[in-house]
mmCIF file of C-alpha atoms in Angstrom:
data_model
loop_
_atom_site.group_PDB
_atom_site.id
_atom_site.type_symbol
_atom_site.label_atom_id
_atom_site.label_comp_id
_atom_site.label_asym_id
_atom_site.label_seq_id
_atom_site.Cartn_x
_atom_site.Cartn_y
_atom_site.Cartn_z
ATOM 1 C CA MET A 729 -19.435 -87.677 -24.545
ATOM 2 C CA ASN A 730 -16.432 -86.286 -25.845
ATOM 3 C CA LYS A 731 -13.520 -86.642 -23.285
ATOM 4 C CA ILE A 732 -10.590 -84.195 -22.520
ATOM 5 C CA ASP A 733 -7.506 -85.204 -24.257
ATOM 6 C CA THR A 734 -4.816 -85.855 -21.590
ATOM 7 C CA GLN A 735 -2.045 -84.213 -23.222
ATOM 8 C CA TRP A 736 -3.853 -81.040 -24.016
ATOM 9 C CA LEU A 737 -4.704 -80.742 -20.581
ATOM 10 C CA ILE A 738 -0.981 -81.315 -19.550
ATOM 11 C CA ASP A 739 -0.124 -78.383 -22.046
ATOM 12 C CA GLN A 740 -2.662 -76.191 -20.491
ATOM 13 C CA ILE A 741 -1.472 -76.728 -16.881
ATOM 14 C CA ARG A 742 1.977 -75.680 -18.090
ATOM 15 C CA GLN A 743 0.731 -72.837 -19.789
ATOM 16 C CA GLU A 744 -1.329 -71.266 -17.092
ATOM 17 C CA PHE A 745 1.102 -72.231 -14.181
ATOM 18 C CA LYS A 746 4.345 -71.554 -15.803
ATOM 19 C CA HIS A 747 5.044 -68.082 -13.971
ATOM 20 C CA ILE A 748 4.561 -69.642 -10.505
ATOM 21 C CA LEU A 749 7.795 -70.144 -8.549
ATOM 22 C CA LEU A 750 8.248 -71.426 -4.768
ATOM 23 C CA GLY A 751 10.637 -68.603 -3.824
ATOM 24 C CA ASP A 752 10.833 -68.911 -0.131
ATOM 25 C CA GLY A 753 7.848 -71.249 0.085
ATOM 26 C CA ILE A 754 7.831 -74.533 1.964
ATOM 27 C CA SER A 755 9.645 -77.103 -0.190
ATOM 28 C CA LEU A 756 8.823 -80.722 -0.178
ATOM 29 C CA HIS A 757 11.521 -81.712 2.060
ATOM 30 C CA GLN A 758 10.731 -78.744 4.617
ATOM 31 C CA THR A 759 7.423 -80.237 5.053
ATOM 32 C CA ASP A 760 9.195 -82.948 7.322
ATOM 33 C CA VAL A 761 10.713 -80.299 9.481
ATOM 34 C CA VAL A 762 7.269 -78.630 9.672
ATOM 35 C CA ASP A 763 5.617 -81.625 10.830
ATOM 36 C CA ASP A 764 7.989 -82.138 13.597
ATOM 37 C CA TYR A 765 7.258 -78.519 14.624
ATOM 38 C CA LEU A 766 10.712 -77.438 14.029
ATOM 39 C CA GLN A 767 9.857 -74.811 11.266
ATOM 40 C CA ASP A 768 11.631 -72.129 13.471
ATOM 41 C CA ASP A 769 14.738 -73.855 13.203
ATOM 42 C CA GLU A 770 16.727 -72.134 10.295
ATOM 43 C CA GLU A 771 19.464 -74.520 9.993
ATOM 44 C CA LEU A 772 17.244 -77.671 9.787
ATOM 45 C CA MET A 773 14.943 -75.688 7.257
ATOM 46 C CA ALA A 774 17.828 -74.821 5.144
ATOM 47 C CA LYS A 775 19.302 -78.137 5.069
ATOM 48 C CA ALA A 776 16.045 -79.710 4.335
ATOM 49 C CA LYS A 777 15.613 -77.338 1.274
ATOM 50 C CA ALA A 778 18.560 -78.159 -0.136
ATOM 51 C CA ASN A 779 17.076 -81.420 -0.956
ATOM 52 C CA ASP A 780 14.872 -79.649 -3.378
ATOM 53 C CA THR A 781 17.027 -78.481 -6.070
ATOM 54 C CA ASP A 782 14.512 -77.846 -8.568
ATOM 55 C CA THR A 783 13.543 -74.260 -9.506
ATOM 56 C CA ARG A 784 10.816 -74.742 -11.778
ATOM 57 C CA TRP A 785 7.462 -76.964 -10.775
ATOM 58 C CA TRP A 786 8.050 -79.144 -14.036
ATOM 59 C CA ASP A 787 11.597 -80.172 -12.805
ATOM 60 C CA VAL A 788 10.355 -81.719 -9.611
ATOM 61 C CA SER A 789 11.696 -85.334 -9.725
ATOM 62 C CA ILE A 790 9.299 -88.400 -10.042
ATOM 63 C CA GLU A 791 11.347 -89.748 -7.182
ATOM 64 C CA ASN A 792 10.721 -86.734 -4.997
ATOM 65 C CA ILE A 793 6.760 -86.866 -5.677
ATOM 66 C CA GLU A 794 6.375 -90.565 -5.031
ATOM 67 C CA LYS A 795 8.617 -90.657 -1.959
ATOM 68 C CA GLN A 796 7.712 -86.989 -0.302
ATOM 69 C CA ASN A 797 4.193 -86.855 -1.160
ATOM 70 C CA TRP A 798 2.362 -86.782 2.312
ATOM 71 C CA GLY A 799 3.272 -83.690 3.517
ATOM 72 C CA TRP A 800 0.562 -81.217 1.904
ATOM 73 C CA PRO A 801 -0.948 -80.182 5.002
ATOM 74 C CA PHE A 802 2.382 -78.462 6.031
ATOM 75 C CA PHE A 803 2.752 -76.627 2.893
ATOM 76 C CA ASP A 804 2.301 -72.656 2.968
ATOM 77 C CA ILE A 805 0.409 -71.063 0.237
ATOM 78 C CA LYS A 806 3.586 -70.660 -1.924
ATOM 79 C CA GLY A 807 4.412 -74.210 -1.755
ATOM 80 C CA TYR A 808 0.790 -75.286 -2.524
ATOM 81 C CA ARG A 809 0.957 -73.317 -5.520
ATOM 82 C CA TYR A 810 4.194 -74.173 -6.591
ATOM 83 C CA TYR A 811 3.725 -78.327 -6.323
ATOM 84 C CA LEU A 812 0.076 -78.505 -7.287
ATOM 85 C CA PRO A 813 0.653 -78.431 -11.201
ATOM 86 C CA ALA A 814 3.972 -80.475 -10.622
ATOM 87 C CA PHE A 815 1.595 -83.244 -8.958
ATOM 88 C CA MET A 816 -1.305 -82.955 -11.320
ATOM 89 C CA THR A 817 1.231 -83.346 -14.400
ATOM 90 C CA TYR A 818 2.742 -86.199 -12.697
ATOM 91 C CA TYR A 819 -0.454 -87.945 -12.541
ATOM 92 C CA LEU A 820 -1.674 -87.460 -15.887
ATOM 93 C CA LYS A 821 1.742 -88.479 -17.305
ATOM 94 C CA HIS A 822 1.803 -91.675 -14.915
ATOM 95 C CA ALA A 823 -1.773 -92.711 -14.078
ATOM 96 C CA HIS A 824 -0.550 -96.227 -15.108
ATOM 97 C CA ARG A 825 2.162 -96.548 -12.456
ATOM 98 C CA HIS A 826 1.265 -98.845 -9.550
ATOM 99 C CA ASP A 827 1.826 -95.947 -6.997
ATOM 100 C CA SER A 828 0.560 -92.965 -8.897
ATOM 101 C CA ASP A 829 -2.679 -92.775 -6.775
ATOM 102 C CA ASN A 830 -0.742 -92.973 -3.348
ATOM 103 C CA ALA A 831 1.450 -90.179 -4.818
ATOM 104 C CA ILE A 832 -1.542 -87.859 -4.869
ATOM 105 C CA ASP A 833 -3.769 -88.895 -1.921
ATOM 106 C CA SER A 834 -2.435 -86.055 0.406
ATOM 107 C CA MET A 835 -3.068 -83.407 -2.691
ATOM 108 C CA MET A 836 -6.502 -84.621 -3.334
ATOM 109 C CA TYR A 837 -7.410 -84.202 0.353
ATOM 110 C CA ILE A 838 -6.521 -80.741 0.237
ATOM 111 C CA LEU A 839 -8.486 -80.026 -2.990
ATOM 112 C CA ASP A 840 -11.304 -81.483 -1.266
ATOM 113 C CA SER A 841 -11.055 -79.318 1.640
ATOM 114 C CA ASP A 842 -13.812 -76.828 1.949
ATOM 115 C CA ASP A 843 -12.837 -74.905 5.001
ATOM 116 C CA TYR A 844 -9.079 -73.785 5.849
ATOM 117 C CA TYR A 845 -7.719 -74.465 2.584
ATOM 118 C CA GLN A 846 -10.477 -72.226 0.707
ATOM 119 C CA SER A 847 -8.126 -69.305 1.162
ATOM 120 C CA TYR A 848 -5.529 -71.351 -0.584
ATOM 121 C CA HIS A 849 -7.835 -72.387 -3.383
ATOM 122 C CA ALA A 850 -8.859 -68.513 -3.727
ATOM 123 C CA THR A 851 -5.205 -67.626 -4.730
ATOM 124 C CA PHE A 852 -5.564 -69.124 -8.272
ATOM 125 C CA ASN A 853 -7.098 -67.207 -11.271
ATOM 126 C CA GLU A 854 -9.762 -68.351 -13.158
ATOM 127 C CA LEU A 855 -7.842 -70.257 -16.021
ATOM 128 C CA GLN A 856 -5.813 -71.832 -13.282
ATOM 129 C CA SER A 857 -8.788 -73.068 -11.321
ATOM 130 C CA ARG A 858 -10.417 -74.395 -14.384
ATOM 131 C CA CYS A 859 -7.241 -76.479 -15.135
ATOM 132 C CA ILE A 860 -7.545 -77.726 -11.644
ATOM 133 C CA ALA A 861 -11.372 -78.507 -12.154
ATOM 134 C CA MET A 862 -10.324 -80.099 -15.261
ATOM 135 C CA PHE A 863 -7.680 -82.252 -13.597
ATOM 136 C CA LEU A 864 -10.260 -83.660 -11.136
ATOM 137 C CA TRP A 865 -13.009 -84.260 -13.703
ATOM 138 C CA GLN A 866 -9.960 -86.278 -15.900
ATOM 139 C CA TYR A 867 -8.951 -88.211 -12.697
ATOM 140 C CA CYS A 868 -12.409 -89.599 -12.542
ATOM 141 C CA GLU A 869 -12.554 -90.306 -16.382
ATOM 142 C CA LEU A 870 -9.243 -92.046 -16.201
ATOM 143 C CA ASN A 871 -10.768 -94.224 -13.265
ATOM 144 C CA ASN A 872 -14.002 -94.773 -15.023
ATOM 145 C CA TRP A 873 -15.853 -92.813 -12.156
ATOM 146 C CA GLN A 874 -14.991 -95.804 -9.751
ATOM 147 C CA ASP A 875 -13.142 -95.135 -6.253
ATOM 148 C CA CYS A 876 -12.919 -91.552 -6.782
ATOM 149 C CA ASP A 877 -14.959 -90.145 -4.349
ATOM 150 C CA GLN A 878 -12.621 -87.379 -3.027
ATOM 151 C CA ALA A 879 -12.284 -86.249 -6.558
ATOM 152 C CA LYS A 880 -15.987 -85.984 -6.789
ATOM 153 C CA ASN A 881 -16.736 -84.422 -3.584
ATOM 154 C CA ALA A 882 -13.864 -81.702 -4.622
ATOM 155 C CA LEU A 883 -15.809 -80.923 -7.687
ATOM 156 C CA VAL A 884 -19.199 -80.642 -5.707
ATOM 157 C CA ASN A 885 -17.509 -78.480 -2.683
ATOM 158 C CA TYR A 886 -15.802 -76.125 -5.011
ATOM 159 C CA TRP A 887 -14.223 -76.986 -8.252
ATOM 160 C CA ASP A 888 -17.226 -77.743 -10.525
ATOM 161 C CA ARG A 889 -18.006 -73.789 -10.676
ATOM 162 C CA PHE A 890 -15.027 -73.464 -13.085
ATOM 163 C CA LEU A 891 -16.305 -76.175 -15.374
ATOM 164 C CA SER A 892 -19.505 -74.249 -16.394
ATOM 165 C CA TRP A 893 -19.849 -72.981 -20.077
ATOM 166 C CA CYS A 894 -22.832 -72.288 -22.120
ATOM 167 C CA ASP A 895 -21.694 -73.180 -25.773
ATOM 168 C CA ASN A 896 -23.614 -75.672 -27.871
ATOM 169 C CA GLU A 897 -20.523 -77.189 -29.285
ATOM 170 C CA THR A 898 -19.003 -78.815 -26.305
ATOM 171 C CA ASP A 899 -15.426 -79.864 -25.418
ATOM 172 C CA PHE A 900 -17.014 -82.605 -23.282
ATOM 173 C CA GLN A 901 -20.366 -82.731 -21.606
ATOM 174 C CA GLY A 902 -22.204 -85.362 -19.538
ATOM 175 C CA ASP A 903 -24.294 -86.544 -16.754
ATOM 176 C CA LYS A 904 -22.135 -87.955 -14.036
ATOM 177 C CA GLU A 905 -23.515 -88.973 -10.509
ATOM 178 C CA TYR A 906 -20.993 -87.966 -7.738
ATOM 179 C CA GLY A 907 -21.111 -86.851 -4.149
ATOM 180 C CA ASP A 908 -24.158 -88.077 -2.482
ATOM 181 C CA GLY A 909 -26.034 -89.224 -5.561
ATOM 182 C CA ASP A 910 -26.508 -85.461 -6.966
ATOM 183 C CA THR A 911 -26.484 -85.444 -10.531
ATOM 184 C CA LYS A 912 -25.031 -82.389 -12.419
ATOM 185 C CA ASN A 913 -24.532 -81.825 -16.196
ATOM 186 C CA HIS A 914 -21.352 -80.065 -16.871
ATOM 187 C CA LYS A 915 -20.703 -78.350 -20.551
ATOM 188 C CA PHE A 916 -17.415 -76.937 -21.800
ATOM 189 C CA ALA A 917 -16.622 -74.928 -24.779
ATOM 190 C CA GLU A 918 -13.982 -76.315 -27.040
ATOM 191 C CA PRO A 919 -11.098 -74.993 -25.535
ATOM 192 C CA TRP A 920 -9.681 -73.573 -28.663
ATOM 193 C CA LEU A 921 -11.131 -70.050 -28.009
ATOM 194 C CA LEU A 922 -9.508 -69.587 -24.897
ATOM 195 C CA LYS A 923 -6.118 -70.643 -26.743
ATOM 196 C CA GLU A 924 -6.891 -68.156 -29.885
ATOM 197 C CA ILE A 925 -7.416 -65.632 -27.114
ATOM 198 C CA ARG A 926 -4.157 -66.212 -25.242
ATOM 199 C CA ALA A 927 -2.134 -66.607 -28.327
ATOM 200 C CA ALA A 928 -3.500 -63.192 -29.911
ATOM 201 C CA PHE A 929 -3.040 -61.339 -26.772
ATOM 202 C CA ASP A 930 0.039 -63.182 -25.160
ATOM 203 C CA LYS A 931 2.483 -60.432 -25.597
ATOM 204 C CA VAL A 932 0.028 -57.368 -24.490
ATOM 205 C CA ARG A 933 1.134 -55.748 -21.399
ATOM 206 C CA LEU A 934 -0.598 -52.570 -19.918
ATOM 207 C CA GLU A 935 2.549 -50.367 -20.226
ATOM 208 C CA ASP A 936 1.391 -46.876 -19.038
ATOM 209 C CA GLY A 937 -2.180 -47.669 -19.874
ATOM 210 C CA GLU A 938 -5.134 -47.000 -17.329
ATOM 211 C CA THR A 939 -5.810 -49.601 -14.848
ATOM 212 C CA ILE A 940 -9.168 -50.735 -13.648
ATOM 213 C CA HIS A 941 -8.920 -48.543 -10.563
ATOM 214 C CA GLN A 942 -8.179 -45.454 -12.158
ATOM 215 C CA ALA A 943 -10.694 -45.804 -15.141
ATOM 216 C CA ASP A 944 -13.352 -45.925 -12.317
ATOM 217 C CA THR A 945 -12.552 -42.690 -11.616
ATOM 218 C CA GLU A 946 -13.478 -41.403 -14.958
ATOM 219 C CA GLY A 947 -10.030 -40.398 -15.841
ATOM 220 C CA GLY A 948 -8.965 -38.917 -12.647
ATOM 221 C CA VAL A 949 -12.238 -36.543 -12.043
ATOM 222 C CA GLY A 950 -11.430 -34.696 -8.808
ATOM 223 C CA LEU A 951 -8.007 -36.457 -8.205
ATOM 224 C CA THR A 952 -4.711 -34.984 -8.128
ATOM 225 C CA LYS A 953 -1.948 -36.382 -10.692
ATOM 226 C CA GLU A 954 -0.300 -38.172 -7.758
ATOM 227 C CA GLN A 955 -3.544 -39.539 -6.353
ATOM 228 C CA PHE A 956 -4.472 -41.034 -9.727
ATOM 229 C CA LYS A 957 -0.844 -42.649 -10.051
ATOM 230 C CA THR A 958 -1.384 -44.186 -6.594
ATOM 231 C CA LEU A 959 -4.363 -45.872 -7.915
ATOM 232 C CA ARG A 960 -2.441 -48.174 -9.912
ATOM 233 C CA LYS A 961 -1.083 -50.162 -6.763
ATOM 234 C CA ASN A 962 -4.672 -51.538 -6.590
ATOM 235 C CA ASP A 963 -3.988 -53.270 -9.996
ATOM 236 C CA PRO A 964 -0.400 -54.922 -9.427
ATOM 237 C CA GLU A 965 -0.989 -57.865 -12.194
ATOM 238 C CA GLU A 966 1.841 -57.750 -15.003
ATOM 239 C CA PHE A 967 -0.056 -60.376 -16.888
ATOM 240 C CA TRP A 968 -3.795 -59.993 -17.854
ATOM 241 C CA TRP A 969 -4.520 -63.693 -17.419
ATOM 242 C CA ASP A 970 -3.676 -63.173 -13.568
ATOM 243 C CA ILE A 971 -6.494 -60.584 -13.138
ATOM 244 C CA PRO A 972 -9.064 -62.092 -10.781
ATOM 245 C CA LEU A 973 -12.828 -62.192 -11.970
ATOM 246 C CA GLU A 974 -14.166 -60.567 -9.084
ATOM 247 C CA ARG A 975 -12.334 -57.363 -9.998
ATOM 248 C CA PHE A 976 -14.743 -57.171 -13.081
ATOM 249 C CA HIS A 977 -17.649 -57.925 -10.709
ATOM 250 C CA ALA A 978 -16.498 -54.760 -8.539
ATOM 251 C CA PHE A 979 -15.735 -52.556 -11.491
ATOM 252 C CA SER A 980 -17.869 -53.599 -14.409
ATOM 253 C CA SER A 981 -18.607 -50.225 -16.119
ATOM 254 C CA ILE A 982 -14.880 -49.366 -16.653
ATOM 255 C CA TRP A 983 -15.339 -50.163 -20.290
ATOM 256 C CA SER A 984 -16.627 -46.526 -20.981
ATOM 257 C CA PHE A 985 -13.412 -45.041 -19.329
ATOM 258 C CA LEU A 986 -10.456 -47.231 -20.047
ATOM 259 C CA ASP A 987 -7.871 -45.543 -22.348
ATOM 260 C CA PRO A 988 -6.719 -47.760 -25.432
ATOM 261 C CA LYS A 989 -3.855 -49.411 -23.686
ATOM 262 C CA GLY A 990 -6.107 -50.293 -20.452
ATOM 263 C CA PHE A 991 -8.873 -51.467 -22.875
ATOM 264 C CA ARG A 992 -6.564 -53.757 -24.994
ATOM 265 C CA PHE A 993 -5.065 -55.056 -21.616
ATOM 266 C CA TYR A 994 -7.928 -56.096 -19.824
ATOM 267 C CA LEU A 995 -10.218 -57.024 -23.004
ATOM 268 C CA PRO A 996 -8.617 -60.714 -23.256
ATOM 269 C CA ALA A 997 -8.957 -61.016 -19.465
ATOM 270 C CA CYS A 998 -12.760 -60.278 -19.428
ATOM 271 C CA MET A 999 -13.621 -62.378 -22.604
ATOM 272 C CA SER A 1000 -11.636 -65.403 -20.880
ATOM 273 C CA ALA A 1001 -13.563 -64.710 -17.803
ATOM 274 C CA ILE A 1002 -16.699 -64.822 -19.563
ATOM 275 C CA ILE A 1003 -15.923 -67.911 -21.610
ATOM 276 C CA THR A 1004 -14.440 -69.992 -18.384
ATOM 277 C CA ASP A 1005 -17.451 -68.893 -16.031
ATOM 278 C CA PRO A 1006 -20.271 -67.276 -17.700
ATOM 279 C CA HIS A 1007 -22.927 -67.900 -14.907
ATOM 280 C CA ARG A 1008 -20.738 -65.850 -12.283
ATOM 281 C CA CYS A 1009 -19.453 -62.879 -14.976
ATOM 282 C CA ILE A 1010 -22.866 -61.225 -14.847
ATOM 283 C CA HIS A 1011 -21.732 -57.831 -16.080
ATOM 284 C CA GLU A 1012 -20.580 -58.815 -19.681
ATOM 285 C CA GLU A 1013 -22.961 -56.454 -20.842
ATOM 286 C CA TRP A 1014 -20.714 -53.557 -20.250
ATOM 287 C CA LEU A 1015 -18.223 -55.120 -22.490
ATOM 288 C CA ILE A 1016 -20.632 -55.954 -25.184
ATOM 289 C CA TYR A 1017 -21.633 -52.125 -25.164
ATOM 290 C CA ALA A 1018 -18.126 -51.194 -25.640
ATOM 291 C CA LEU A 1019 -17.630 -53.523 -28.464
ATOM 292 C CA GLU A 1020 -20.832 -52.339 -30.021
ATOM 293 C CA ASN A 1021 -19.750 -48.881 -29.786
ATOM 294 C CA ILE A 1022 -16.507 -49.583 -31.372
ATOM 295 C CA SER A 1023 -18.352 -50.953 -34.451
ATOM 296 C CA HIS A 1024 -20.035 -47.468 -35.108
ATOM 297 C CA TYR A 1025 -16.719 -45.650 -35.124
ATOM 298 C CA LYS A 1026 -16.876 -45.089 -38.894
ATOM 299 C CA GLN A 1027 -20.110 -43.209 -38.724
ATOM 300 C CA HIS A 1028 -19.422 -41.891 -35.410
ATOM 301 C CA PRO A 1029 -15.800 -41.167 -35.053
ATOM 302 C CA SER A 1030 -14.402 -40.205 -31.727
ATOM 303 C CA PHE A 1031 -10.619 -40.139 -30.119
ATOM 304 C CA LEU A 1032 -11.579 -42.746 -27.854
ATOM 305 C CA THR A 1033 -13.184 -45.501 -30.295
ATOM 306 C CA SER A 1034 -10.982 -44.925 -33.005
ATOM 307 C CA ASP A 1035 -7.899 -45.339 -30.984
ATOM 308 C CA ARG A 1036 -9.334 -48.484 -29.536
ATOM 309 C CA VAL A 1037 -9.545 -49.968 -32.948
ATOM 310 C CA ASP A 1038 -6.240 -48.877 -34.058
ATOM 311 C CA ILE A 1039 -4.533 -50.384 -30.990
ATOM 312 C CA LEU A 1040 -5.806 -53.767 -31.977
ATOM 313 C CA ASP A 1041 -4.137 -55.672 -34.554
ATOM 314 C CA ASP A 1042 -6.140 -57.966 -37.053
ATOM 315 C CA LYS A 1043 -5.425 -61.137 -35.272
ATOM 316 C CA GLN A 1044 -6.789 -59.532 -31.996
ATOM 317 C CA LYS A 1045 -9.631 -57.983 -33.889
ATOM 318 C CA ARG A 1046 -10.467 -61.653 -35.269
ATOM 319 C CA VAL A 1047 -10.347 -63.235 -31.704
ATOM 320 C CA VAL A 1048 -13.037 -60.239 -30.621
ATOM 321 C CA ALA A 1049 -15.191 -61.378 -33.404
ATOM 322 C CA LEU A 1050 -15.025 -64.998 -32.673
ATOM 323 C CA PHE A 1051 -15.771 -64.253 -29.067
ATOM 324 C CA LEU A 1052 -18.912 -62.397 -30.326
ATOM 325 C CA TRP A 1053 -19.809 -65.207 -32.779
ATOM 326 C CA GLN A 1054 -19.774 -67.979 -29.890
ATOM 327 C CA TYR A 1055 -21.508 -65.787 -27.589
ATOM 328 C CA THR A 1056 -24.682 -65.730 -29.975
ATOM 329 C CA LEU A 1057 -24.228 -69.353 -30.624
ATOM 330 C CA ALA A 1058 -23.910 -70.187 -26.449
ATOM 331 C CA ASN A 1059 -27.393 -67.912 -26.251
ATOM 332 C CA ASN A 1060 -28.881 -69.555 -29.459
ATOM 333 C CA TRP A 1061 -29.215 -66.070 -30.777
ATOM 334 C CA GLN A 1062 -31.654 -64.830 -27.944
ATOM 335 C CA GLY A 1063 -31.196 -62.881 -24.927
ATOM 336 C CA ASP A 1064 -30.944 -59.457 -23.489
ATOM 337 C CA MET A 1065 -27.822 -58.508 -25.392
ATOM 338 C CA GLN A 1066 -28.208 -60.264 -28.407
ATOM 339 C CA GLU A 1067 -29.492 -57.115 -30.492
ATOM 340 C CA GLU A 1068 -26.282 -55.206 -29.264
ATOM 341 C CA VAL A 1069 -24.146 -58.344 -29.991
ATOM 342 C CA SER A 1070 -25.597 -58.837 -33.615
ATOM 343 C CA ASN A 1071 -25.158 -54.786 -34.429
ATOM 344 C CA ALA A 1072 -21.619 -55.244 -33.088
ATOM 345 C CA LEU A 1073 -20.873 -57.980 -35.588
ATOM 346 C CA GLU A 1074 -22.586 -56.403 -38.527
ATOM 347 C CA ASN A 1075 -21.237 -52.843 -38.411
ATOM 348 C CA TYR A 1076 -17.435 -54.019 -37.881
ATOM 349 C CA TRP A 1077 -16.337 -57.217 -36.376
ATOM 350 C CA PHE A 1078 -17.831 -59.794 -38.523
ATOM 351 C CA GLN A 1079 -15.462 -58.885 -41.469
ATOM 352 C CA PHE A 1080 -12.608 -60.605 -39.765
ATOM 353 C CA ILE A 1081 -14.101 -63.821 -39.751
ATOM 354 C CA GLN A 1082 -16.464 -63.850 -42.626
ATOM 355 C CA ASN A 1083 -14.339 -66.715 -44.323
ATOM 356 C CA GLU A 1084 -14.743 -68.765 -41.135
ATOM 357 C CA VAL A 1085 -18.171 -69.123 -40.113
#
């Protein structure tokens, strides 16, 4: 069984959580105050927060993590989101340290919680959740799957849903017994495809393109300009990797109506979602139809399809082609959408990867 490379996972955590800030969230030292039910004392809270001078989670000191690590039940959502990547990274870097397990005990309890803290877990996007799931798996690997019941239970109760992938070339796979004796087989695609998507589309922003909610109105049919503009508030994400998968479930047919800028912005998000958790992303056929439609633009040109082609650069087109190719491999060149994927590749996209596959 191939294993996750620890340094690669550290880099992934840094990449996917890099925009998370603490802001006015509860800091490490403030959890002491909250534990004493004194969180309404502004002076005490300010004094406690002054002990946490970091402004980025990767600057949280080892000393603070090892000495101030028990307060996880007292974080608010902002504190939870801010310190989780810091503690995960700490453990991956210092698993050999004598106190490393003690330092993350309280965090592991929260990750294993399947009731109150579900609302906290749900604030992470798909790629962040995948990093957390991989951390739990790697924790078990580093401990040879011994004395790691909490991590196993956390996977079973919630996080293992983010480990699914249907590729036949796996980053790691294996049968592990965990929880109450259940055996599950997890498969990962090699992470290179997610990295390729991120690299090719990293600088893409929506700008004045149509959002998902706007596209759902088929270009604003029946709406005033002001009503159409107001719909943008329902899609507040600045970065495409922060878009929740559930929005693609609810608005699966938007691919027929997005303008070129909207198409370019949401395309990498949906491809990444399908890769990360294909069993939940059940409406990928709409994206496949759109990519097949683009492949016919030379034979049947239209304003929409030609502009969608022109707005993508060659690196982005290559990534789309790799996504389609991997989709066929994952489904063993079979399945309901195989004809459409094959047509899309043959008619247009394959030219961008013909020297690679």
